[in-house]
Short mmCIF file of C-alpha atoms and ligand atoms in Angstrom, two decimals:
data_model
loop_
_atom_site.label_atom_id
_atom_site.label_comp_id
_atom_site.label_asym_id
_atom_site.label_seq_id
_atom_site.Cartn_x
_atom_site.Cartn_y
_atom_site.Cartn_z
CA UNK A 1 7.47 13.65 31.09
CA UNK A 2 4.19 15.15 31.36
CA UNK A 3 1.38 13.04 33.34
CA UNK A 4 -2.16 12.49 32.14
CA UNK A 5 -4.86 11.42 34.29
CA UNK A 6 -6.55 8.61 32.77
CA UNK A 7 -7.33 6.25 35.81
CA UNK A 8 -10.98 7.79 35.97
CA UNK A 9 -11.77 6.22 32.60
CA UNK A 10 -10.92 2.68 33.36
CA UNK A 11 -14.10 0.71 33.62
CA UNK A 12 -15.00 -0.43 37.34
CA UNK A 13 -18.34 -2.53 36.56
CA UNK A 14 -17.35 -5.96 37.68
CA UNK A 15 -18.37 -8.02 34.46
CA UNK A 16 -16.67 -5.81 32.03
CA UNK A 17 -13.59 -5.51 34.32
CA UNK A 18 -13.53 -9.06 34.47
CA UNK A 19 -13.80 -9.34 30.59
CA UNK A 20 -10.82 -7.25 30.23
CA UNK A 21 -8.77 -9.33 32.60
CA UNK A 22 -9.75 -12.43 30.50
CA UNK A 23 -8.54 -10.48 27.47
CA UNK A 24 -5.39 -9.66 29.04
CA UNK A 25 -4.56 -13.02 30.19
CA UNK A 26 -5.17 -14.38 26.56
CA UNK A 27 -2.87 -11.58 25.25
CA UNK A 28 -0.18 -12.60 27.75
CA UNK A 29 -0.52 -16.27 26.87
CA UNK A 30 -0.13 -15.45 22.97
CA UNK A 31 3.56 -15.84 23.41
CA UNK A 32 6.57 -13.78 24.50
CA UNK A 33 7.38 -12.63 21.11
CA UNK A 34 3.66 -10.87 20.97
CA UNK A 35 4.54 -7.57 22.28
CA UNK A 36 3.25 -5.04 19.82
CA UNK A 37 -0.57 -5.32 18.92
CA UNK A 38 -2.85 -3.44 16.67
CA UNK A 39 -6.58 -3.26 17.44
CA UNK A 40 -8.84 -2.74 14.29
CA UNK A 41 -12.22 -3.37 12.86
CA UNK A 42 -14.20 -3.10 9.72
CA UNK A 43 -15.98 0.04 10.30
CA UNK A 44 -15.86 2.94 12.50
CA UNK A 45 -17.15 3.03 16.08
CA UNK A 46 -17.04 -0.45 16.81
CA UNK A 47 -15.06 0.07 20.17
CA UNK A 48 -11.36 -0.03 18.95
CA UNK A 49 -10.44 2.78 21.18
CA UNK A 50 -12.39 2.02 24.23
CA UNK A 51 -11.13 -1.67 24.04
CA UNK A 52 -7.44 -0.54 23.34
CA UNK A 53 -7.49 1.79 26.59
CA UNK A 54 -9.27 -0.81 28.58
CA UNK A 55 -6.70 -3.57 27.70
CA UNK A 56 -3.54 -1.26 27.70
CA UNK A 57 -4.76 -0.06 31.53
CA UNK A 58 -5.43 -3.89 32.30
CA UNK A 59 -2.03 -4.93 31.35
CA UNK A 60 -0.49 -1.97 33.19
CA UNK A 61 -2.53 -2.87 36.37
CA UNK A 62 -0.98 -6.44 36.05
CA UNK A 63 2.42 -4.76 36.49
CA UNK A 64 3.30 -4.45 32.93
CA UNK A 65 5.21 -1.58 31.21
CA UNK A 66 2.50 -0.70 28.44
CA UNK A 67 2.33 1.86 25.89
CA UNK A 68 -1.22 2.73 24.08
CA UNK A 69 -0.30 4.36 20.79
CA UNK A 70 -3.21 6.27 18.87
CA UNK A 71 -2.41 5.63 15.29
CA UNK A 72 -5.85 6.93 13.94
CA UNK A 73 -3.99 9.64 12.39
CA UNK A 74 -7.08 11.04 10.35
CA UNK A 75 -9.53 11.46 13.19
CA UNK A 76 -8.35 10.47 16.43
CA UNK A 77 -10.35 11.34 19.41
CA UNK A 78 -8.39 10.37 22.33
CA UNK A 79 -7.04 13.83 23.31
CA UNK A 80 -10.64 15.14 23.36
CA UNK A 81 -11.85 12.06 25.03
CA UNK A 82 -8.99 12.19 27.81
CA UNK A 83 -9.82 16.03 28.17
CA UNK A 84 -6.40 16.90 27.52
CA UNK A 85 -6.06 20.48 27.15
CA UNK A 86 -2.29 21.32 26.64
CA UNK A 87 -0.60 21.24 23.40
CA UNK A 88 0.24 17.61 22.41
CA UNK A 89 3.06 16.38 20.19
CA UNK A 90 2.15 13.05 18.69
CA UNK A 91 2.38 10.33 16.21
CA UNK A 92 2.05 12.56 13.08
CA UNK A 93 4.55 15.03 14.24
CA UNK A 94 7.32 12.18 14.98
CA UNK A 95 6.48 10.60 11.65
CA UNK A 96 6.74 13.98 9.73
CA UNK A 97 10.24 14.31 11.55
CA UNK A 98 9.31 17.18 13.55
CA UNK A 99 10.14 15.93 16.96
CA UNK A 100 12.17 13.21 18.61
CA UNK A 101 10.33 9.86 20.06
CA UNK A 102 10.88 10.76 23.55
CA UNK A 103 8.90 13.99 22.82
CA UNK A 104 5.62 12.21 22.00
CA UNK A 105 5.73 9.75 25.15
CA UNK A 106 3.44 10.89 27.97
CA UNK A 107 3.13 9.45 31.45
CA UNK A 108 -0.21 8.65 33.05
CA UNK A 109 -1.64 8.42 36.62
CA UNK A 110 -1.76 4.62 36.11
CA UNK A 111 1.58 3.34 37.07
CA UNK A 112 3.20 1.43 34.15
CA UNK A 113 0.85 3.04 31.46
CA UNK A 114 2.14 5.50 29.08
CA UNK A 115 0.62 7.28 25.91
CA UNK A 116 1.30 8.31 22.36
CA UNK A 117 -1.14 10.74 21.05
CA UNK A 118 -2.16 10.94 17.11
CA UNK A 119 -0.80 14.15 16.95
CA UNK A 120 -2.22 16.58 14.26
CA UNK A 121 -4.56 15.27 11.60
CA UNK A 122 -2.92 14.41 8.35
CA UNK A 123 -4.39 13.49 5.06
CA UNK A 124 -1.40 11.28 4.35
CA UNK A 125 -1.85 9.00 7.12
CA UNK A 126 -1.09 5.64 5.27
CA UNK A 127 2.04 7.12 3.70
CA UNK A 128 3.33 8.17 7.30
CA UNK A 129 2.36 4.66 8.85
CA UNK A 130 3.77 2.79 5.96
CA UNK A 131 7.09 4.49 6.34
CA UNK A 132 10.24 2.83 7.53
CA UNK A 133 10.36 5.21 10.57
CA UNK A 134 7.02 3.79 11.86
CA UNK A 135 8.87 0.44 11.62
CA UNK A 136 11.74 1.53 13.42
CA UNK A 137 9.96 3.38 16.34
CA UNK A 138 7.61 0.34 17.08
CA UNK A 139 10.93 -1.79 16.96
CA UNK A 140 12.57 0.55 19.54
CA UNK A 141 9.56 0.92 21.97
CA UNK A 142 9.25 -2.84 22.15
CA UNK A 143 12.75 -2.62 23.63
CA UNK A 144 11.31 -0.34 26.36
CA UNK A 145 7.87 -1.72 26.98
CA UNK A 146 6.31 -5.13 27.71
CA UNK A 147 3.42 -4.17 25.32
CA UNK A 148 2.75 -1.54 22.75
CA UNK A 149 -1.11 -1.29 22.08
CA UNK A 150 -1.83 0.32 18.93
CA UNK A 151 -5.28 1.75 18.46
CA UNK A 152 -5.97 1.75 14.56
CA UNK A 153 -8.28 3.10 12.07
CA UNK A 154 -10.86 0.81 10.63
CA UNK A 155 -9.57 -1.30 7.87
CA UNK A 156 -12.75 -1.20 5.84
CA UNK A 157 -12.52 2.45 5.10
CA UNK A 158 -8.71 3.20 5.13
CA UNK A 159 -5.76 0.98 4.54
CA UNK A 160 -3.88 2.41 7.55
CA UNK A 161 -3.77 -0.68 9.46
CA UNK A 162 -3.06 -2.92 6.56
CA UNK A 163 0.26 -1.23 5.84
CA UNK A 164 1.34 -0.82 9.34
CA UNK A 165 0.53 -4.38 10.06
CA UNK A 166 4.15 -5.49 8.96
CA UNK A 167 5.52 -3.80 12.08
CA UNK A 168 3.03 -5.30 14.31
CA UNK A 169 3.48 -8.92 15.97
CA UNK A 170 -0.33 -9.29 15.68
CA UNK A 171 -3.64 -7.69 15.10
CA UNK A 172 -6.86 -8.05 17.17
CA UNK A 173 -10.18 -7.43 15.40
CA UNK A 174 -12.98 -5.89 17.22
CA UNK A 175 -16.35 -6.56 16.05
CA UNK A 176 -19.58 -4.88 17.34
CA UNK A 177 -21.88 -7.53 17.15
CA UNK A 178 -24.96 -5.66 16.82
CA UNK A 179 -24.46 -4.56 13.17
CA UNK A 180 -21.62 -6.43 11.38
CA UNK A 181 -21.88 -9.25 8.99
CA UNK A 182 -18.97 -12.02 9.76
CA UNK A 183 -18.89 -12.44 6.08
CA UNK A 184 -17.60 -8.76 6.10
CA UNK A 185 -15.08 -9.43 8.95
CA UNK A 186 -13.56 -12.46 7.14
CA UNK A 187 -13.04 -10.46 4.13
CA UNK A 188 -10.82 -8.09 6.22
CA UNK A 189 -9.24 -10.83 7.95
CA UNK A 190 -8.07 -12.31 4.49
CA UNK A 191 -6.97 -8.56 3.63
CA UNK A 192 -4.97 -8.11 6.70
CA UNK A 193 -3.28 -11.56 6.40
CA UNK A 194 -2.38 -10.67 2.77
CA UNK A 195 -0.59 -7.71 4.07
CA UNK A 196 1.24 -9.99 6.44
CA UNK A 197 -0.73 -9.44 9.66
CA UNK A 198 -0.97 -12.13 12.17
CA UNK A 199 -4.60 -12.10 13.37
CA UNK A 200 -4.56 -12.91 17.28
CA UNK A 201 -8.26 -13.11 17.55
CA UNK A 202 -11.66 -11.55 17.56
CA UNK A 203 -13.33 -9.21 20.13
CA UNK A 204 -16.87 -9.40 20.27
CA UNK A 205 -18.39 -6.05 21.39
CA UNK A 206 -21.66 -4.99 22.64
CA UNK A 207 -22.76 -8.59 23.17
CA UNK A 208 -26.52 -8.53 24.53
CA UNK A 209 -25.93 -9.92 27.88
CA UNK A 210 -29.54 -9.79 28.59
CA UNK A 211 -30.50 -12.21 25.64
CA UNK A 212 -31.85 -15.47 26.99
CA UNK A 213 -29.75 -18.43 26.36
CA UNK A 214 -26.99 -16.48 25.07
CA UNK A 215 -23.63 -18.16 25.53
CA UNK A 216 -21.91 -14.91 26.42
CA UNK A 217 -24.15 -13.79 28.76
CA UNK A 218 -23.30 -16.59 31.21
CA UNK A 219 -19.71 -15.53 31.31
CA UNK A 220 -18.55 -12.14 29.98
CA UNK A 221 -19.61 -9.33 27.54
CA UNK A 222 -16.35 -9.32 25.62
CA UNK A 223 -15.26 -12.50 23.73
CA UNK A 224 -11.79 -13.45 22.66
CA UNK A 225 -11.53 -16.16 20.11
CA UNK A 226 -8.82 -17.75 18.25
CA UNK A 227 -8.23 -16.25 15.07
CA UNK A 228 -6.66 -19.57 13.73
CA UNK A 229 -9.55 -20.20 11.35
CA UNK A 230 -10.81 -23.13 13.21
CA UNK A 231 -14.10 -21.49 14.21
CA UNK A 232 -17.23 -22.41 12.55
CA UNK A 233 -17.41 -18.74 10.82
CA UNK A 234 -14.28 -19.49 9.21
CA UNK A 235 -15.19 -22.71 7.55
N1 ATP B 301 -19.54 -2.15 24.82
C1 ATP B 301 -19.85 -1.02 24.95
N2 ATP B 301 -20.69 -0.56 25.74
C2 ATP B 301 -21.06 0.76 25.60
N3 ATP B 301 -20.41 1.78 25.10
C3 ATP B 301 -19.52 1.41 24.13
C4 ATP B 301 -19.04 -0.15 24.02
N4 ATP B 301 -18.20 -0.15 23.22
C5 ATP B 301 -17.92 1.08 22.59
N5 ATP B 301 -18.79 1.90 23.34
C6 ATP B 301 -18.99 3.47 23.09
O1 ATP B 301 -19.06 3.76 21.65
C7 ATP B 301 -18.41 4.70 21.06
C8 ATP B 301 -17.36 4.33 20.05
O2 ATP B 301 -16.55 3.50 20.60
P1 ATP B 301 -14.87 3.66 20.25
O3 ATP B 301 -14.47 5.03 19.97
O4 ATP B 301 -14.11 2.90 20.98
O5 ATP B 301 -14.98 3.12 18.82
P2 ATP B 301 -13.82 2.97 17.69
O6 ATP B 301 -13.86 1.82 16.87
O7 ATP B 301 -12.49 3.45 18.14
O8 ATP B 301 -14.46 4.32 16.61
P3 ATP B 301 -13.38 5.05 15.37
O9 ATP B 301 -13.77 4.05 14.29
O10 ATP B 301 -14.54 6.18 15.32
O11 ATP B 301 -11.94 5.35 16.17
C9 ATP B 301 -17.64 5.33 22.37
O12 ATP B 301 -18.30 6.39 22.78
C10 ATP B 301 -17.39 4.33 23.43
O13 ATP B 301 -17.61 4.73 24.59
MG1 MG B 302 -11.16 4.96 17.67
#
């Protein structure tokens, strides 16, 4: 199994690292049956890929066996961001029946952290992800790994995450607090729930820590709230 160097991308800044530890703890307390988790958002560039990677690395550093799956089959940037230069077989190759599951698993230089890259970009991503072989793959991976963290495409643009949601134990929404309205977020939460997704929570990204009297500024830059509908925004 080939090894990819990713430890240099793990965030070192104290407050941010602490925030990911809190997120990791919250996920670990979500229940033993919550193993396969997708991260999505309403629009692009809200921080899904960054949060997925940091969360997966944080779980691995806590001694868990973790697989980070890049399921953004349309425009994934994981290969280029991790500066991988070799030819990679990824999820789209597997879902198209071109390779076996063990051929898409990559070890990293973080003990316990493994990767599945998206593979070649495909136009029929929703079709591939809605396929029974994706469900089967996730079910099999859950036997091998403690956590399968899936970095998904934004739901406001494509239905990919909604179609794969049934294979997941839960979905976490990443919200860029600098530009999205909670109304929109609520709409996609409902859309995901209609497709059978269990929303585990919401991560507020890019919270302004410098803002005076900011609640989050006192504690951490990323917040993980219950998605059970009991918060003020959901009333
Ligand atoms: N809290 C943050 N502070 C600073 N930079 C951030 C933060 N969150 C995300 N970024 C940066 O913003 C860019 C977009 O983030 P990322 O790629 O994780 O978003 P995404 O939701 O996965 O986007 P896409 O929808 O295109 O897949 C990246 O360069 C990332 O490093
Ligand atoms: Mg992304």
